Coordinates of C-alpha atoms in Angstrom, one line a residue:
X1 CA 8.0 -34.8 50.6
X2 CA 8.5 -32.8 47.4
X3 CA 5.3 -30.9 48.0
X4 CA 6.5 -29.9 51.5
X5 CA 9.9 -28.9 50.2
X6 CA 8.3 -26.9 47.4
X7 CA 6.0 -25.1 49.9
X8 CA 9.1 -24.4 52.1
X9 CA 11.0 -23.1 49.1
X10 CA 8.1 -20.8 48.2
X11 CA 7.9 -19.5 51.8
X12 CA 11.7 -18.9 51.6
X13 CA 11.1 -16.5 48.7
X14 CA 9.1 -14.3 51.0
X15 CA 11.5 -14.6 53.9
X16 CA 14.3 -13.6 51.5
X17 CA 12.2 -10.5 50.6
X18 CA 12.3 -9.5 54.3
X19 CA 16.0 -10.3 54.8
X20 CA 17.4 -8.0 52.2
X21 CA 16.1 -4.6 53.3
X22 CA 16.3 -5.7 57.0
X23 CA 20.0 -6.4 56.6
X24 CA 20.6 -3.1 54.9
X25 CA 18.9 -1.0 57.6
X26 CA 19.9 -3.0 60.7
X27 CA 22.7 -0.6 61.7
X28 CA 20.6 2.5 61.6
X29 CA 19.5 2.4 65.2
X30 CA 22.9 1.1 66.6
X31 CA 25.2 3.8 65.3
X32 CA 26.2 5.0 68.8
X33 CA 27.0 1.5 69.9
X34 CA 29.0 0.9 66.7
X35 CA 30.9 4.1 67.3
X36 CA 31.8 3.1 70.8
X37 CA 33.0 -0.3 69.6
X38 CA 35.2 1.1 66.9
X39 CA 36.3 4.3 68.6
X40 CA 34.5 6.6 66.1
X41 CA 31.6 9.0 66.2
X42 CA 28.0 7.8 65.6
X43 CA 28.0 10.1 62.5
X44 CA 31.0 8.3 61.1
X45 CA 29.5 4.9 61.9
X46 CA 26.6 5.8 59.5
X47 CA 29.0 4.9 56.7
X48 CA 28.0 1.3 57.5
X49 CA 24.7 1.9 55.7
X50 CA 26.4 3.3 52.7
X51 CA 28.9 0.4 52.6
X52 CA 26.0 -1.9 52.2
X53 CA 23.8 0.0 49.8
X54 CA 26.3 1.2 47.2
X55 CA 27.6 -2.4 46.3
X56 CA 24.0 -3.6 46.5
X57 CA 22.7 -1.1 43.9
X58 CA 25.8 -1.3 41.7
X59 CA 26.0 -5.1 41.3
X60 CA 22.3 -5.3 40.3
X61 CA 23.2 -3.8 37.0
X62 CA 24.4 -7.2 36.0
X63 CA 23.6 -9.7 38.8
X64 CA 20.2 -10.8 37.5
X65 CA 21.6 -11.7 34.1
X66 CA 24.6 -13.5 35.6
X67 CA 22.2 -15.4 37.9
X68 CA 20.1 -16.5 35.0
X69 CA 23.2 -17.8 33.3
X70 CA 24.5 -19.6 36.3
X71 CA 21.0 -20.9 37.4
X72 CA 18.7 -19.1 39.8
X73 CA 18.7 -21.8 42.5
X74 CA 22.5 -22.2 42.5
X75 CA 23.1 -18.5 42.5
X76 CA 20.7 -17.7 45.3
X77 CA 22.0 -20.5 47.6
X78 CA 25.6 -19.4 47.1
X79 CA 24.6 -15.7 47.7
X80 CA 22.9 -16.7 51.0
X81 CA 26.0 -18.6 52.1
X82 CA 28.2 -15.6 51.3
X83 CA 25.7 -13.3 53.1
X84 CA 25.9 -15.6 56.2
X85 CA 29.7 -15.6 56.2
X86 CA 29.9 -11.9 55.8
X87 CA 27.4 -11.5 58.7
X88 CA 29.6 -13.6 60.9
X89 CA 32.7 -11.6 59.9
X90 CA 30.8 -8.4 60.8
X91 CA 29.8 -9.9 64.2
X92 CA 33.4 -10.8 65.2
X93 CA 35.0 -7.6 63.7
X94 CA 37.2 -5.6 66.0
X95 CA 38.3 -2.9 63.6
X96 CA 36.2 -0.7 61.4
X97 CA 37.7 -1.6 57.9
X98 CA 36.9 -5.3 58.4
X99 CA 33.4 -4.4 59.5
X100 CA 32.8 -2.2 56.5
X101 CA 34.2 -4.8 54.2
X102 CA 31.8 -7.3 55.6
X103 CA 28.9 -4.9 55.1
X104 CA 30.0 -4.4 51.5
X105 CA 30.0 -8.2 50.9
X106 CA 26.5 -8.4 52.5
X107 CA 25.3 -5.8 50.0
X108 CA 26.9 -7.6 47.1
X109 CA 25.3 -10.9 48.1
X110 CA 21.9 -9.3 48.5
X111 CA 22.3 -7.7 45.1
X112 CA 22.2 -11.2 43.6
X113 CA 19.3 -12.6 45.7
X114 CA 16.7 -9.8 45.3
X115 CA 16.1 -9.8 41.5
X116 CA 16.4 -13.6 41.3
X117 CA 13.8 -14.1 44.0
X118 CA 11.4 -11.9 42.1
X119 CA 12.0 -13.9 38.9
X120 CA 11.6 -17.2 40.8
X121 CA 8.4 -16.0 42.3
X122 CA 7.0 -15.1 38.9
X123 CA 8.1 -18.5 37.5
X124 CA 6.3 -20.3 40.4
X125 CA 3.1 -18.2 40.2
X126 CA 0.1 -18.5 37.7
X127 CA 0.0 -15.3 35.6
X128 CA -3.4 -14.3 36.8
X129 CA -2.1 -14.4 40.4
X130 CA 1.2 -12.7 39.9
X131 CA 0.1 -9.3 41.2
X132 CA -1.1 -10.7 44.4
X133 CA 2.2 -12.7 44.9
X134 CA 4.3 -9.6 44.2
X135 CA 2.1 -7.6 46.6
X136 CA 3.0 -9.9 49.4
X137 CA 6.7 -9.8 48.3
X138 CA 6.7 -6.0 48.3
X139 CA 5.0 -5.8 51.6
X140 CA 7.5 -8.0 53.3
X141 CA 10.3 -5.9 51.8
X142 CA 8.6 -2.8 53.4
X143 CA 8.3 -4.7 56.7
X144 CA 12.0 -5.6 56.6
X145 CA 12.9 -1.9 55.9
X146 CA 10.7 -0.5 58.7
X147 CA 11.5 -3.2 61.3
X148 CA 15.2 -3.2 60.9
X149 CA 15.8 -0.1 63.1
X150 CA 13.5 -1.4 65.8
X151 CA 15.0 -4.9 66.0
X152 CA 18.5 -3.7 65.5
X153 CA 18.1 -1.2 68.3
X154 CA 16.7 -3.9 70.6
X155 CA 19.7 -6.1 69.9
X156 CA 22.1 -3.2 70.5
X157 CA 20.6 -2.8 74.0
X158 CA 22.4 -6.1 74.8
X159 CA 25.2 -6.3 72.2
X160 CA 24.9 -5.1 68.6
X161 CA 26.8 -8.2 67.5
X162 CA 23.8 -10.4 68.3
X163 CA 21.9 -8.8 65.4
X164 CA 24.5 -10.0 62.9
X165 CA 24.6 -13.5 64.5
X166 CA 20.8 -13.6 64.0
X167 CA 21.0 -12.5 60.4
X168 CA 23.7 -15.1 59.7
X169 CA 21.5 -17.9 61.1
X170 CA 18.5 -16.8 59.0
X171 CA 20.7 -16.6 55.8
X172 CA 22.0 -20.1 56.5
X173 CA 18.4 -21.4 56.9
X174 CA 17.4 -19.8 53.6
X175 CA 20.3 -21.4 51.9
X176 CA 19.1 -24.8 53.1
X177 CA 15.5 -24.1 52.0
X178 CA 16.5 -22.7 48.6
X179 CA 14.0 -21.5 46.0
X180 CA 11.4 -23.3 43.9
X181 CA 12.9 -25.3 41.0
X182 CA 12.9 -23.3 37.8
X183 CA 11.3 -24.5 34.7
X184 CA 12.8 -22.8 31.7
X185 CA 12.7 -23.5 28.0
X186 CA 15.9 -24.9 26.6
X187 CA 18.0 -23.0 24.0
X188 CA 21.1 -20.9 23.7
X189 CA 19.3 -17.6 24.1
X190 CA 17.6 -18.8 27.3
X191 CA 20.5 -20.6 28.9
X192 CA 22.9 -17.7 28.4
X193 CA 20.9 -14.4 28.3
X194 CA 22.9 -11.4 27.3
X195 CA 23.2 -8.2 29.3
X196 CA 21.7 -6.4 26.3
X197 CA 18.5 -8.4 26.7
X198 CA 18.0 -6.7 30.1
X199 CA 19.0 -3.2 29.0
X200 CA 15.9 -2.6 27.0
X201 CA 14.3 0.9 26.7
X202 CA 11.1 -0.2 28.3
X203 CA 13.0 -1.8 31.2
X204 CA 14.9 1.4 31.8
X205 CA 11.7 3.4 31.7
X206 CA 10.2 1.1 34.2
X207 CA 13.3 1.5 36.4
X208 CA 12.8 5.3 36.3
X209 CA 9.2 4.9 37.4
X210 CA 10.3 2.7 40.2
X211 CA 13.0 5.2 41.2
X212 CA 10.4 8.0 41.3
X213 CA 8.0 5.8 43.3
X214 CA 10.7 4.9 45.8
X215 CA 12.5 8.3 46.0
X216 CA 9.4 10.4 46.0
X217 CA 7.4 8.3 48.5
X218 CA 8.9 5.9 51.0
X219 CA 12.3 7.3 50.4
X220 CA 11.2 10.6 51.8
X221 CA 11.1 9.2 55.4
X222 CA 13.9 11.6 56.3
X223 CA 11.9 14.5 55.1
X224 CA 8.8 13.6 57.1
X225 CA 11.0 13.1 60.1
X226 CA 12.4 16.6 59.7
X227 CA 8.9 18.1 59.2
X228 CA 7.4 16.6 62.4
X229 CA 10.5 17.4 64.4
X230 CA 10.7 21.1 63.3
X231 CA 7.0 21.8 63.2
X232 CA 5.7 19.7 66.2
X233 CA 8.8 18.9 68.3
X234 CA 8.5 15.1 68.1
X235 CA 11.3 13.1 69.8
X236 CA 13.2 10.2 68.2
X237 CA 10.9 7.5 69.5
X238 CA 7.8 9.3 68.4
X239 CA 9.3 10.0 64.9
X240 CA 10.2 6.4 64.5
X241 CA 6.7 5.2 65.5
X242 CA 5.1 7.6 63.0
X243 CA 7.5 6.5 60.2
X244 CA 6.7 2.8 60.8
X245 CA 3.1 3.5 59.7
X246 CA 4.2 3.4 56.0
X247 CA 5.5 -0.2 56.2
X248 CA 2.6 -1.4 58.4
X249 CA 0.0 0.0 55.9
X250 CA 1.8 -1.6 53.0
X251 CA 1.9 -5.0 54.8
X252 CA -1.8 -4.8 55.8
X253 CA -3.0 -3.9 52.3
X254 CA -0.7 -6.3 50.4
X255 CA -3.5 -8.7 49.3
X256 CA -5.7 -5.8 48.3
X257 CA -3.0 -4.1 46.2
X258 CA -1.9 -7.4 44.5
X259 CA -5.6 -8.2 43.7
X260 CA -6.0 -4.7 42.2
X261 CA -2.9 -5.3 40.0
X262 CA -4.4 -8.6 38.8
X263 CA -7.8 -7.2 38.2
X264 CA -7.2 -3.8 36.5
X265 CA -3.7 -4.2 35.2
X266 CA -0.3 -3.1 36.5
X267 CA -0.1 0.1 34.4
X268 CA -3.3 1.5 35.8
X269 CA -2.2 0.7 39.3
X270 CA 1.1 2.5 38.8
X271 CA -0.8 5.6 37.6
X272 CA -3.2 5.4 40.5
X273 CA -0.4 5.0 43.0
X274 CA 1.5 7.9 41.6
X275 CA -1.5 10.2 41.6
X276 CA -2.5 9.2 45.2
X277 CA 1.1 9.6 46.3
X278 CA 1.3 13.1 44.8
X279 CA -1.9 14.2 46.6
X280 CA -0.7 12.7 49.9
X281 CA 2.6 14.5 49.7
X282 CA 0.9 17.8 49.1
X283 CA -1.3 17.1 52.2
X284 CA 1.7 16.3 54.3
X285 CA 3.3 19.6 53.3
X286 CA 0.2 21.6 54.4
X287 CA -1.0 19.4 57.3
X288 CA -1.5 21.6 60.4
X289 CA -1.6 18.7 63.0
X290 CA 0.8 15.8 63.5
X291 CA -1.9 13.1 63.6
X292 CA -2.9 14.0 60.0
X293 CA 0.7 13.6 58.9
X294 CA 0.7 10.2 60.5
X295 CA -2.4 9.1 58.6
X296 CA -1.2 10.6 55.3
X297 CA 2.2 9.0 55.6
X298 CA 0.7 5.6 56.4
X299 CA -1.5 5.9 53.2
X300 CA 1.7 6.7 51.3
X301 CA 2.7 3.1 52.0
X302 CA -0.3 2.0 50.0
X303 CA 0.6 4.4 47.2
X304 CA 4.3 3.1 47.2
X305 CA 3.2 -0.5 46.9
X306 CA 0.8 0.3 44.1
X307 CA 3.6 1.8 42.1
X308 CA 6.3 -0.8 42.9
X309 CA 4.1 -3.9 42.6
X310 CA 2.7 -2.5 39.4
X311 CA 6.2 -1.9 37.9
X312 CA 7.4 -5.3 39.0
X313 CA 4.4 -7.1 37.5
X314 CA 4.7 -5.1 34.3
X315 CA 8.3 -6.1 33.8
X316 CA 8.0 -9.7 34.8
X317 CA 5.0 -10.3 32.5
X318 CA 6.8 -8.7 29.7
X319 CA 10.2 -10.4 30.1
X320 CA 10.4 -14.0 28.9
X321 CA 14.1 -14.7 28.2
X322 CA 15.8 -12.8 31.0
X323 CA 13.4 -11.9 33.8
X324 CA 16.1 -11.9 36.5
X325 CA 18.2 -9.5 34.4
X326 CA 15.3 -7.2 33.7
X327 CA 14.4 -7.1 37.4
X328 CA 18.0 -6.4 38.4
X329 CA 18.2 -3.4 36.1
X330 CA 14.9 -2.0 37.4
X331 CA 16.0 -2.5 41.0
X332 CA 19.4 -0.9 40.3
X333 CA 17.8 2.2 38.8
X334 CA 15.2 2.3 41.6
X335 CA 17.8 2.3 44.4
X336 CA 20.3 4.5 42.5
X337 CA 17.6 7.0 41.7
X338 CA 16.2 6.9 45.2
X339 CA 19.6 7.6 46.7
X340 CA 19.5 11.0 45.0
X341 CA 16.4 12.0 46.9
X342 CA 18.1 13.3 50.1
X343 CA 20.7 15.2 48.0
X344 CA 18.0 16.9 45.9
X345 CA 15.3 17.5 48.5
X346 CA 17.1 18.4 51.7
X347 CA 18.5 21.8 50.4
X348 CA 15.0 22.7 49.2
X349 CA 13.6 21.9 52.6
X350 CA 16.1 24.1 54.4
X351 CA 15.2 26.9 52.1
X352 CA 11.4 26.4 52.5
X353 CA 9.8 23.2 53.8
X354 CA 6.6 23.4 51.6
X355 CA 8.3 23.2 48.2
X356 CA 10.3 20.2 49.4
X357 CA 7.0 18.3 49.4
X358 CA 5.6 19.9 46.3
X359 CA 8.6 19.0 44.2
X360 CA 8.4 15.2 44.6
X361 CA 4.6 15.5 44.4
X362 CA 4.9 17.1 41.0
X363 CA 7.3 14.5 39.8
X364 CA 4.9 11.8 40.8
X365 CA 1.9 13.5 39.1
X366 CA 3.8 14.6 35.9
X367 CA 7.0 12.5 35.4
X368 CA 5.6 9.1 36.2
X369 CA 2.9 9.1 33.4
X370 CA 5.5 10.3 30.9
X371 CA 8.2 7.8 31.9
X372 CA 5.8 4.8 32.2
X373 CA 6.3 2.4 29.3
X374 CA 3.3 2.2 26.9
X375 CA 1.1 -0.7 27.7
X376 CA 1.6 -3.6 25.3
X377 CA -1.2 -6.1 25.0
X378 CA 0.9 -8.8 26.7
X379 CA 1.9 -6.9 29.8
X380 CA -0.7 -4.3 30.4
X381 CA -3.9 -6.2 30.8
X382 CA -5.1 -8.5 33.6
X383 CA -3.9 -12.0 32.9
X384 CA -6.5 -14.4 31.7
X385 CA -6.7 -18.0 30.5
X386 CA -4.7 -17.2 27.4
X387 CA -1.8 -16.3 29.6
X388 CA -1.7 -19.6 31.4

């Protein structure tokens, strides 16, 4: 029975990876319906995305460390229950302020689950297999991000509230399943890790690399959408299908990417992903036909996963006393930095489309190698028997 429960808890880790980004993006395709329900424009309804993402990114500055103090299992279960209640409140909301408050609470709850799920996955995985496990985790996050508009739109065809009832049921199920039991050394420094233990220079540098990988690759979906609309006249459905290729490619290559991280080391994979991503963005900027953009954008999903899985592995292998706190800081910097991407790149695109792709490509090719923490022997080599 314990074996079955342990297997279910491990499966719950991956399901949680999908739920977070899925819940964040579920309103993207139902903005007109939300506007109709609350008597506002679809453009105003887009604040439902911001209401989720801002608390999500902000709370991760401290959530991982607090979760390590309180206990990962307890914190994750409570966060799922809060997420479920907030989803139910969103489903029954009749006024916009209540709906937005529910979205904010969803974001706060997800801010506690995401870093602790990564830490729990690292604790339940042999060091030599960590890259592969994180590859699957990252691919399911990408799948949640790319499928949210599709499934949210389908639900909105009937009633947008069904989407939130469904998310609430999933969160309740995950609360029942929980996460694998944690095995941590005893001691005051371990039981009550400090915030300072997560805010290390190398952790912050890893977060900057994650922000560049996110903001300059998968975070540029809006830029690719603008390009194919302006240059080739693609409609909304065609644009959505093209953009989905990034998540699909990341999902299909998860095992390959994770295996590469385990074999050649996370730092090399980050550098390979950043170099590949820079070349792909240059290609998208110059591509004369839409099918080539579709292919290059799908390959960008592989580059994104190489960077993000490499960063996560690097941090989790290097953090022993506060892995959840370290991961929460990295994720906070990642999403906070990625949020700047539209603000910085969109004005460049409107002035001249090509430099809008060359700028993030240059950041990947130049800034990532500079920001990447130097490889220490314990975190920048493929794990071997000595790590077990």
